PDB file of C-alpha atoms in Angstrom:
ATOM      1  CA  UNK A  25     -18.372  12.125 -17.746  1.00  0.00           C
ATOM      2  CA  UNK A  26     -16.883   8.713 -18.273  1.00  0.00           C
ATOM      3  CA  UNK A  27     -14.876   6.522 -15.978  1.00  0.00           C
ATOM      4  CA  UNK A  28     -13.250   3.143 -16.160  1.00  0.00           C
ATOM      5  CA  UNK A  29     -11.280   1.199 -13.583  1.00  0.00           C
ATOM      6  CA  UNK A  30      -8.542  -1.304 -14.156  1.00  0.00           C
ATOM      7  CA  UNK A  31      -6.100  -3.262 -12.060  1.00  0.00           C
ATOM      8  CA  UNK A  32      -3.576  -5.940 -12.920  1.00  0.00           C
ATOM      9  CA  UNK A  33      -4.896  -9.420 -12.254  1.00  0.00           C
ATOM     10  CA  UNK A  34      -6.554 -10.642  -9.104  1.00  0.00           C
ATOM     11  CA  UNK A  35      -5.720  -9.551  -5.582  1.00  0.00           C
ATOM     12  CA  UNK A  36      -3.352 -11.989  -3.902  1.00  0.00           C
ATOM     13  CA  UNK A  37      -2.090 -12.116  -0.335  1.00  0.00           C
ATOM     14  CA  UNK A  38       1.696 -12.230  -0.471  1.00  0.00           C
ATOM     15  CA  UNK A  39       2.247 -12.102   3.281  1.00  0.00           C
ATOM     16  CA  UNK A  40       4.236 -14.988   4.635  1.00  0.00           C
ATOM     17  CA  UNK A  41       3.086 -17.307   7.438  1.00  0.00           C
ATOM     18  CA  UNK A  42       5.378 -18.028  10.362  1.00  0.00           C
ATOM     19  CA  UNK A  43       5.772 -21.729  11.072  1.00  0.00           C
ATOM     20  CA  UNK A  44       8.324 -23.976  12.789  1.00  0.00           C
ATOM     21  CA  UNK A  45       8.188 -26.291   9.749  1.00  0.00           C
ATOM     22  CA  UNK A  46      10.866 -25.985   7.052  1.00  0.00           C
ATOM     23  CA  UNK A  47      10.131 -22.822   5.077  1.00  0.00           C
ATOM     24  CA  UNK A  48       9.768 -24.503   1.689  1.00  0.00           C
ATOM     25  CA  UNK A  49       7.029 -26.783   3.024  1.00  0.00           C
ATOM     26  CA  UNK A  50       4.849 -23.683   3.379  1.00  0.00           C
ATOM     27  CA  UNK A  51       4.667 -23.271  -0.381  1.00  0.00           C
ATOM     28  CA  UNK A  52       2.229 -25.287  -2.468  1.00  0.00           C
ATOM     29  CA  UNK A  53       1.955 -25.691  -6.217  1.00  0.00           C
ATOM     30  CA  UNK A  54      -0.411 -22.744  -6.370  1.00  0.00           C
ATOM     31  CA  UNK A  55       2.104 -20.479  -4.676  1.00  0.00           C
ATOM     32  CA  UNK A  56       4.659 -20.547  -7.476  1.00  0.00           C
ATOM     33  CA  UNK A  57       5.323 -16.831  -7.318  1.00  0.00           C
ATOM     34  CA  UNK A  58       6.098 -16.991  -3.609  1.00  0.00           C
ATOM     35  CA  UNK A  59       8.380 -19.965  -4.176  1.00  0.00           C
ATOM     36  CA  UNK A  60      10.289 -18.138  -6.891  1.00  0.00           C
ATOM     37  CA  UNK A  61      10.703 -15.182  -4.548  1.00  0.00           C
ATOM     38  CA  UNK A  62      11.960 -17.483  -1.785  1.00  0.00           C
ATOM     39  CA  UNK A  63      14.526 -19.157  -4.066  1.00  0.00           C
ATOM     40  CA  UNK A  64      15.751 -15.811  -5.358  1.00  0.00           C
ATOM     41  CA  UNK A  65      16.201 -14.433  -1.855  1.00  0.00           C
ATOM     42  CA  UNK A  66      17.799 -17.642  -0.588  1.00  0.00           C
ATOM     43  CA  UNK A  67      20.363 -17.494  -3.372  1.00  0.00           C
ATOM     44  CA  UNK A  68      21.223 -13.885  -2.496  1.00  0.00           C
ATOM     45  CA  UNK A  69      21.389 -14.417   1.262  1.00  0.00           C
ATOM     46  CA  UNK A  70      22.611 -18.020   1.426  1.00  0.00           C
ATOM     47  CA  UNK A  71      25.611 -16.876   3.396  1.00  0.00           C
ATOM     48  CA  UNK A  72      24.991 -14.125   5.905  1.00  0.00           C
ATOM     49  CA  UNK A  73      27.587 -12.424   8.008  1.00  0.00           C
ATOM     50  CA  UNK A  74      25.847 -13.170  11.296  1.00  0.00           C
ATOM     51  CA  UNK A  75      26.056 -16.902  10.674  1.00  0.00           C
ATOM     52  CA  UNK A  76      22.345 -17.413  11.384  1.00  0.00           C
ATOM     53  CA  UNK A  77      20.971 -20.728  10.022  1.00  0.00           C
ATOM     54  CA  UNK A  78      19.725 -20.029   6.510  1.00  0.00           C
ATOM     55  CA  UNK A  79      16.057 -21.061   6.895  1.00  0.00           C
ATOM     56  CA  UNK A  80      15.665 -19.128  10.159  1.00  0.00           C
ATOM     57  CA  UNK A  81      17.343 -16.147   8.530  1.00  0.00           C
ATOM     58  CA  UNK A  82      14.999 -16.419   5.530  1.00  0.00           C
ATOM     59  CA  UNK A  83      11.888 -16.559   7.728  1.00  0.00           C
ATOM     60  CA  UNK A  84      12.946 -13.334   9.422  1.00  0.00           C
ATOM     61  CA  UNK A  85      13.881 -11.751   6.104  1.00  0.00           C
ATOM     62  CA  UNK A  86      10.614 -12.681   4.399  1.00  0.00           C
ATOM     63  CA  UNK A  87       8.633 -11.463   7.389  1.00  0.00           C
ATOM     64  CA  UNK A  88      10.467  -8.162   7.061  1.00  0.00           C
ATOM     65  CA  UNK A  89       9.760  -8.015   3.331  1.00  0.00           C
ATOM     66  CA  UNK A  90       6.062  -8.628   3.936  1.00  0.00           C
ATOM     67  CA  UNK A  91       6.088  -5.585   6.209  1.00  0.00           C
ATOM     68  CA  UNK A  92       8.465  -3.271   4.375  1.00  0.00           C
ATOM     69  CA  UNK A  93       7.368  -3.960   0.816  1.00  0.00           C
ATOM     70  CA  UNK A  94       3.682  -4.393   1.581  1.00  0.00           C
ATOM     71  CA  UNK A  95       2.958  -7.930   0.349  1.00  0.00           C
ATOM     72  CA  UNK A  96      -0.351  -8.139   2.209  1.00  0.00           C
ATOM     73  CA  UNK A  97      -3.890  -7.236   1.204  1.00  0.00           C
ATOM     74  CA  UNK A  98      -6.161  -5.080   3.353  1.00  0.00           C
ATOM     75  CA  UNK A  99      -9.289  -6.705   4.823  1.00  0.00           C
ATOM     76  CA  UNK A 100     -12.343  -6.740   2.560  1.00  0.00           C
ATOM     77  CA  UNK A 101     -13.874  -3.298   2.185  1.00  0.00           C
ATOM     78  CA  UNK A 102     -10.741  -1.513   3.352  1.00  0.00           C
ATOM     79  CA  UNK A 103      -8.045   0.253   1.402  1.00  0.00           C
ATOM     80  CA  UNK A 104      -7.026   3.697   0.260  1.00  0.00           C
ATOM     81  CA  UNK A 105      -8.166   5.960  -2.574  1.00  0.00           C
ATOM     82  CA  UNK A 106      -6.413   9.086  -3.819  1.00  0.00           C
ATOM     83  CA  UNK A 107      -7.984  11.392  -6.394  1.00  0.00           C
ATOM     84  CA  UNK A 108      -5.842  13.122  -8.997  1.00  0.00           C
ATOM     85  CA  UNK A 109      -6.195  15.810 -11.668  1.00  0.00           C
ATOM     86  CA  UNK A 110      -3.922  16.475 -14.650  1.00  0.00           C
ATOM     87  CA  UNK A 111      -4.014  19.869 -16.388  1.00  0.00           C
ATOM     88  CA  UNK A 112      -1.682  22.130 -18.355  1.00  0.00           C
ATOM     89  CA  UNK A 113      -1.227  19.820 -21.349  1.00  0.00           C
ATOM     90  CA  UNK A 114      -1.986  20.579 -24.983  1.00  0.00           C
ATOM     91  CA  UNK A 115      -4.450  18.403 -26.868  1.00  0.00           C
ATOM     92  CA  UNK A 116      -2.996  15.771 -29.231  1.00  0.00           C
ATOM     93  CA  UNK A 117      -5.339  14.725 -32.025  1.00  0.00           C
ATOM     94  CA  UNK A 118      -5.440  11.173 -30.614  1.00  0.00           C
ATOM     95  CA  UNK A 119      -7.334  12.528 -27.592  1.00  0.00           C
ATOM     96  CA  UNK A 120     -10.014  14.133 -29.791  1.00  0.00           C
ATOM     97  CA  UNK A 121     -12.408  12.335 -32.120  1.00  0.00           C
ATOM     98  CA  UNK A 122     -14.520  12.681 -35.230  1.00  0.00           C
ATOM     99  CA  UNK A 123     -17.085  10.514 -36.982  1.00  0.00           C
ATOM    100  CA  UNK A 124     -16.717  12.444 -40.242  1.00  0.00           C
ATOM    101  CA  UNK A 125     -15.058  10.474 -43.029  1.00  0.00           C
ATOM    102  CA  UNK A 126     -13.669  13.734 -44.424  1.00  0.00           C
ATOM    103  CA  UNK A 127     -12.015  14.597 -41.108  1.00  0.00           C
ATOM    104  CA  UNK A 128     -10.646  11.074 -40.677  1.00  0.00           C
ATOM    105  CA  UNK A 129      -9.048  11.372 -44.109  1.00  0.00           C
ATOM    106  CA  UNK A 130      -7.585  14.792 -43.258  1.00  0.00           C
ATOM    107  CA  UNK A 131      -6.298  13.820 -39.806  1.00  0.00           C
ATOM    108  CA  UNK A 132      -5.250  10.135 -39.726  1.00  0.00           C
ATOM    109  CA  UNK A 133      -4.282  10.242 -36.038  1.00  0.00           C
ATOM    110  CA  UNK A 134      -7.626  11.435 -34.702  1.00  0.00           C
ATOM    111  CA  UNK A 135      -9.797   8.908 -32.845  1.00  0.00           C
ATOM    112  CA  UNK A 136     -12.718   7.510 -34.816  1.00  0.00           C
ATOM    113  CA  UNK A 137     -15.159   7.573 -31.889  1.00  0.00           C
ATOM    114  CA  UNK A 138     -15.708   9.019 -28.431  1.00  0.00           C
ATOM    115  CA  UNK A 139     -14.966   5.595 -26.926  1.00  0.00           C
ATOM    116  CA  UNK A 140     -11.726   5.425 -28.897  1.00  0.00           C
ATOM    117  CA  UNK A 141     -10.501   8.764 -27.538  1.00  0.00           C
ATOM    118  CA  UNK A 142     -11.485   7.824 -23.990  1.00  0.00           C
ATOM    119  CA  UNK A 143      -9.772   4.457 -24.293  1.00  0.00           C
ATOM    120  CA  UNK A 144      -6.582   6.094 -25.546  1.00  0.00           C
ATOM    121  CA  UNK A 145      -6.445   8.369 -22.484  1.00  0.00           C
ATOM    122  CA  UNK A 146      -7.301   5.538 -20.122  1.00  0.00           C
ATOM    123  CA  UNK A 147      -4.506   3.314 -21.447  1.00  0.00           C
ATOM    124  CA  UNK A 148      -2.040   6.198 -21.461  1.00  0.00           C
ATOM    125  CA  UNK A 149      -2.631   7.118 -17.817  1.00  0.00           C
ATOM    126  CA  UNK A 150      -2.905   3.571 -16.499  1.00  0.00           C
ATOM    127  CA  UNK A 151       0.235   2.327 -18.266  1.00  0.00           C
ATOM    128  CA  UNK A 152       2.268   5.332 -17.160  1.00  0.00           C
ATOM    129  CA  UNK A 153       1.306   4.904 -13.494  1.00  0.00           C
ATOM    130  CA  UNK A 154       2.136   1.201 -13.592  1.00  0.00           C
ATOM    131  CA  UNK A 155       5.445   1.881 -15.361  1.00  0.00           C
ATOM    132  CA  UNK A 156       6.451   4.355 -12.640  1.00  0.00           C
ATOM    133  CA  UNK A 157       5.625   1.943  -9.805  1.00  0.00           C
ATOM    134  CA  UNK A 158       7.269  -0.953 -11.634  1.00  0.00           C
ATOM    135  CA  UNK A 159      10.430   1.100 -12.056  1.00  0.00           C
ATOM    136  CA  UNK A 160      10.433   1.933  -8.344  1.00  0.00           C
ATOM    137  CA  UNK A 161       9.993  -1.742  -7.484  1.00  0.00           C
ATOM    138  CA  UNK A 162      12.946  -2.720  -9.643  1.00  0.00           C
ATOM    139  CA  UNK A 163      15.041   0.024  -8.086  1.00  0.00           C
ATOM    140  CA  UNK A 164      14.264  -1.652  -4.744  1.00  0.00           C
ATOM    141  CA  UNK A 165      15.523  -4.959  -6.246  1.00  0.00           C
ATOM    142  CA  UNK A 166      12.128  -6.655  -5.951  1.00  0.00           C
ATOM    143  CA  UNK A 167      11.572  -9.687  -8.207  1.00  0.00           C
ATOM    144  CA  UNK A 168       9.161  -9.189 -11.108  1.00  0.00           C
ATOM    145  CA  UNK A 169       6.681 -11.668  -9.590  1.00  0.00           C
ATOM    146  CA  UNK A 170       6.438  -9.643  -6.386  1.00  0.00           C
ATOM    147  CA  UNK A 171       6.100  -6.375  -8.308  1.00  0.00           C
ATOM    148  CA  UNK A 172       3.329  -7.878 -10.427  1.00  0.00           C
ATOM    149  CA  UNK A 173       1.370  -9.019  -7.389  1.00  0.00           C
ATOM    150  CA  UNK A 174       1.722  -5.667  -5.647  1.00  0.00           C
ATOM    151  CA  UNK A 175       0.504  -3.871  -8.787  1.00  0.00           C
ATOM    152  CA  UNK A 176      -2.449  -6.258  -9.016  1.00  0.00           C
ATOM    153  CA  UNK A 177      -3.708  -4.582  -5.838  1.00  0.00           C
ATOM    154  CA  UNK A 178      -3.853  -1.160  -7.523  1.00  0.00           C
ATOM    155  CA  UNK A 179      -6.907   0.071  -9.424  1.00  0.00           C
ATOM    156  CA  UNK A 180      -6.654   3.117 -11.699  1.00  0.00           C
ATOM    157  CA  UNK A 181      -9.854   4.962 -12.626  1.00  0.00           C
ATOM    158  CA  UNK A 182      -9.773   7.619 -15.351  1.00  0.00           C
ATOM    159  CA  UNK A 183     -12.377  10.311 -16.089  1.00  0.00           C
ATOM    160  CA  UNK A 184     -12.112  12.158 -19.391  1.00  0.00           C
ATOM    161  CA  UNK A 185     -14.483  13.982 -21.744  1.00  0.00           C
ATOM    162  CA  UNK A 186     -12.957  14.168 -25.249  1.00  0.00           C
ATOM    163  CA  UNK A 187     -13.516  16.921 -27.810  1.00  0.00           C
ATOM    164  CA  UNK A 188     -15.520  16.113 -30.927  1.00  0.00           C
ATOM    165  CA  UNK A 189     -14.318  17.673 -34.180  1.00  0.00           C
ATOM    166  CA  UNK A 190     -17.069  17.632 -36.843  1.00  0.00           C
ATOM    167  CA  UNK A 191     -14.822  19.813 -39.017  1.00  0.00           C
ATOM    168  CA  UNK A 192     -11.113  20.597 -38.968  1.00  0.00           C
ATOM    169  CA  UNK A 193      -9.090  23.487 -40.301  1.00  0.00           C
ATOM    170  CA  UNK A 194      -5.383  24.099 -40.478  1.00  0.00           C
ATOM    171  CA  UNK A 195      -4.005  26.483 -37.884  1.00  0.00           C
ATOM    172  CA  UNK A 196      -1.301  27.890 -40.157  1.00  0.00           C
ATOM    173  CA  UNK A 197      -3.603  29.380 -42.790  1.00  0.00           C
ATOM    174  CA  UNK A 198      -2.357  32.961 -42.541  1.00  0.00           C
ATOM    175  CA  UNK A 199      -5.327  35.292 -42.973  1.00  0.00           C
ATOM    176  CA  UNK A 200      -7.737  32.512 -43.838  1.00  0.00           C
ATOM    177  CA  UNK A 201     -11.332  33.202 -42.809  1.00  0.00           C
ATOM    178  CA  UNK A 202     -13.544  30.291 -41.848  1.00  0.00           C
ATOM    179  CA  UNK A 203     -17.267  30.061 -42.414  1.00  0.00           C
ATOM    180  CA  UNK A 204     -18.092  26.736 -40.782  1.00  0.00           C
ATOM    181  CA  UNK A 205     -21.604  25.331 -40.603  1.00  0.00           C
ATOM    182  CA  UNK A 206     -20.688  23.681 -37.295  1.00  0.00           C
ATOM    183  CA  UNK A 207     -17.839  23.609 -34.786  1.00  0.00           C
ATOM    184  CA  UNK A 208     -14.417  23.378 -36.388  1.00  0.00           C
ATOM    185  CA  UNK A 209     -11.243  22.257 -34.597  1.00  0.00           C
ATOM    186  CA  UNK A 210      -8.156  24.244 -35.496  1.00  0.00           C
ATOM    187  CA  UNK A 211      -5.264  21.782 -35.822  1.00  0.00           C
ATOM    188  CA  UNK A 212      -1.586  22.547 -36.139  1.00  0.00           C
ATOM    189  CA  UNK A 213       1.222  19.949 -35.968  1.00  0.00           C
ATOM    190  CA  UNK A 214      -1.117  17.186 -34.730  1.00  0.00           C
ATOM    191  CA  UNK A 215      -2.342  19.441 -31.917  1.00  0.00           C
ATOM    192  CA  UNK A 216      -5.875  20.777 -31.530  1.00  0.00           C
ATOM    193  CA  UNK A 217      -5.040  24.366 -30.648  1.00  0.00           C
ATOM    194  CA  UNK A 218      -8.413  26.150 -30.840  1.00  0.00           C
ATOM    195  CA  UNK A 219     -12.096  25.842 -31.652  1.00  0.00           C
ATOM    196  CA  UNK A 220     -14.255  27.860 -34.018  1.00  0.00           C
ATOM    197  CA  UNK A 221     -17.873  27.632 -32.850  1.00  0.00           C
ATOM    198  CA  UNK A 222     -19.998  29.914 -35.021  1.00  0.00           C
ATOM    199  CA  UNK A 223     -23.016  29.889 -37.305  1.00  0.00           C
ATOM    200  CA  UNK A 224     -22.797  30.341 -41.059  1.00  0.00           C
ATOM    201  CA  UNK A 225     -23.660  34.060 -40.679  1.00  0.00           C
ATOM    202  CA  UNK A 226     -20.500  34.723 -38.665  1.00  0.00           C
ATOM    203  CA  UNK A 227     -16.835  34.266 -39.383  1.00  0.00           C
ATOM    204  CA  UNK A 228     -13.784  32.903 -37.600  1.00  0.00           C
ATOM    205  CA  UNK A 229     -10.409  34.449 -38.271  1.00  0.00           C
ATOM    206  CA  UNK A 230      -7.070  32.833 -37.594  1.00  0.00           C
ATOM    207  CA  UNK A 231      -5.205  36.128 -37.171  1.00  0.00           C
ATOM    208  CA  UNK A 232      -5.762  39.164 -34.898  1.00  0.00           C
ATOM    209  CA  UNK A 233      -6.196  42.799 -35.973  1.00  0.00           C
ATOM    210  CA  UNK A 234      -9.382  42.395 -37.984  1.00  0.00           C
ATOM    211  CA  UNK A 235     -11.926  45.156 -38.715  1.00  0.00           C
ATOM    212  CA  UNK A 236     -14.424  45.856 -35.879  1.00  0.00           C
ATOM    213  CA  UNK A 237     -17.360  44.485 -37.850  1.00  0.00           C
ATOM    214  CA  UNK A 238     -15.718  41.076 -38.145  1.00  0.00           C
ATOM    215  CA  UNK A 239     -16.524  38.895 -35.144  1.00  0.00           C
ATOM    216  CA  UNK A 240     -13.531  36.861 -33.991  1.00  0.00           C
ATOM    217  CA  UNK A 241     -14.766  33.691 -32.316  1.00  0.00           C
ATOM    218  CA  UNK A 242     -11.663  31.508 -32.259  1.00  0.00           C
ATOM    219  CA  UNK A 243     -11.234  30.244 -28.690  1.00  0.00           C
ATOM    220  CA  UNK A 244      -8.390  28.204 -27.195  1.00  0.00           C
ATOM    221  CA  UNK A 245      -9.154  24.631 -26.173  1.00  0.00           C
ATOM    222  CA  UNK A 246     -10.014  24.616 -22.478  1.00  0.00           C
ATOM    223  CA  UNK A 247     -12.075  22.798 -19.875  1.00  0.00           C
ATOM    224  CA  UNK A 248     -12.810  19.043 -20.019  1.00  0.00           C
ATOM    225  CA  UNK A 249     -10.803  18.237 -23.207  1.00  0.00           C
ATOM    226  CA  UNK A 250      -7.594  19.374 -21.490  1.00  0.00           C
ATOM    227  CA  UNK A 251      -8.375  17.985 -18.038  1.00  0.00           C
ATOM    228  CA  UNK A 252      -7.857  14.399 -16.919  1.00  0.00           C
ATOM    229  CA  UNK A 253      -9.098  13.299 -13.518  1.00  0.00           C
ATOM    230  CA  UNK A 254      -9.384   9.996 -11.746  1.00  0.00           C
ATOM    231  CA  UNK A 255      -8.404   7.981  -8.720  1.00  0.00           C
ATOM    232  CA  UNK A 256      -5.779   5.518  -7.515  1.00  0.00           C
ATOM    233  CA  UNK A 257      -7.252   2.852  -5.233  1.00  0.00           C
ATOM    234  CA  UNK A 258      -5.200   0.172  -3.527  1.00  0.00           C
ATOM    235  CA  UNK A 259      -5.764  -2.660  -1.076  1.00  0.00           C
ATOM    236  CA  UNK A 260      -2.029  -3.156  -0.624  1.00  0.00           C
ATOM    237  CA  UNK A 261      -1.107  -2.830   3.058  1.00  0.00           C
ATOM    238  CA  UNK A 262       1.856  -0.524   2.537  1.00  0.00           C
ATOM    239  CA  UNK A 263       0.594   1.528  -0.422  1.00  0.00           C
ATOM    240  CA  UNK A 264      -2.693   2.091   1.423  1.00  0.00           C
ATOM    241  CA  UNK A 265      -0.720   3.888   4.140  1.00  0.00           C
ATOM    242  CA  UNK A 266       1.181   6.161   1.741  1.00  0.00           C
ATOM    243  CA  UNK A 267       0.794   9.870   2.425  1.00  0.00           C
ATOM    244  CA  UNK A 268      -0.461  12.360  -0.131  1.00  0.00           C
ATOM    245  CA  UNK A 269       3.148  13.488  -0.627  1.00  0.00           C
ATOM    246  CA  UNK A 270       4.233   9.958  -1.569  1.00  0.00           C
ATOM    247  CA  UNK A 271       1.431   9.619  -4.137  1.00  0.00           C
ATOM    248  CA  UNK A 272       2.235  13.118  -5.393  1.00  0.00           C
ATOM    249  CA  UNK A 273       5.779  11.903  -6.015  1.00  0.00           C
ATOM    250  CA  UNK A 274       4.383   9.042  -8.111  1.00  0.00           C
ATOM    251  CA  UNK A 275       2.222  11.516 -10.061  1.00  0.00           C
ATOM    252  CA  UNK A 276       5.200  13.820 -10.666  1.00  0.00           C
ATOM    253  CA  UNK A 277       7.244  10.906 -11.985  1.00  0.00           C
ATOM    254  CA  UNK A 278       4.354   9.931 -14.257  1.00  0.00           C
ATOM    255  CA  UNK A 279       4.240  13.431 -15.750  1.00  0.00           C
ATOM    256  CA  UNK A 280       7.998  13.377 -16.328  1.00  0.00           C
ATOM    257  CA  UNK A 281       7.639  10.004 -18.030  1.00  0.00           C
ATOM    258  CA  UNK A 282       4.879  11.339 -20.291  1.00  0.00           C
ATOM    259  CA  UNK A 283       6.991  14.403 -21.095  1.00  0.00           C
ATOM    260  CA  UNK A 284       9.851  12.169 -22.230  1.00  0.00           C
ATOM    261  CA  UNK A 285       7.633   9.858 -24.300  1.00  0.00           C
ATOM    262  CA  UNK A 286       6.017  10.015 -27.760  1.00  0.00           C
ATOM    263  CA  UNK A 287       3.596  12.732 -26.578  1.00  0.00           C
ATOM    264  CA  UNK A 288       6.321  14.650 -24.786  1.00  0.00           C
ATOM    265  CA  UNK A 289       5.674  18.006 -26.457  1.00  0.00           C
ATOM    266  CA  UNK A 290       2.047  17.885 -25.281  1.00  0.00           C
ATOM    267  CA  UNK A 291       2.821  17.064 -21.639  1.00  0.00           C
ATOM    268  CA  UNK A 292       5.964  19.150 -21.196  1.00  0.00           C
ATOM    269  CA  UNK A 293       4.091  21.745 -19.107  1.00  0.00           C
ATOM    270  CA  UNK A 294       1.491  19.410 -17.586  1.00  0.00           C
ATOM    271  CA  UNK A 295       0.812  19.383 -13.853  1.00  0.00           C
ATOM    272  CA  UNK A 296      -0.650  16.541 -11.781  1.00  0.00           C
ATOM    273  CA  UNK A 297      -2.253  17.225  -8.414  1.00  0.00           C
ATOM    274  CA  UNK A 298      -3.075  14.454  -5.939  1.00  0.00           C
ATOM    275  CA  UNK A 299      -5.817  15.243  -3.435  1.00  0.00           C
ATOM    276  CA  UNK A 300      -6.089  14.468   0.266  1.00  0.00           C
ATOM    277  CA  UNK A 301      -3.957  15.239   3.287  1.00  0.00           C
TER     278      UNK A 301
END
């Protein structure tokens, strides 16, 4: 089992400090992102219907944003972690690997190492989760700087065990009979559909209805190669309080995004389950 964790940048406290001093004096050169957020909000709300003085209005507004949008970081050692599992997808060749030069020549899209296949899955999951949350942030009209800082407080860990393919065979070979010396991956349309794991004394057949003395040992791909698990950990004040249902909504959106992307045919029937209460 392999796992890797990634977040975006360092954790930063975006919560705003209340002070009787003019609001802009609270920002220093190292708080450029906060200053940009302030200027953006001040431009939008320069004139408010209640006629409240602008700086006082902005202090109240920014205090609200720090609460509603979760700008703050949890105390050290605190946060929230949700485990997830993705199943029901078919196996693209990029998520399998081979070290055989013959296989690499036959299947250009297959990963060249176990680490390469794991890295592909890690990047795929992590980027999709971040894209979903980024899209939600933009829908809420949050500035990119604020979205970036909120996402920096999220850590995505991915566990995946890829399938090794020492040999490959085409899955559309009609009545072809295989006599592999080692495990062979049956590939059709850039998808690993089955595995033939037999010795040289036995045979694998790609079609049903064979004589009783012929041992059919083709098996569908199952188990770890078509299961992705991991966790979503956050120190963000608001995200840390999200219910399982809210994280499940994020996971569902991520699956829909995968199903509409380059690997859409593989993830069309995938299901993501987020654990917890």
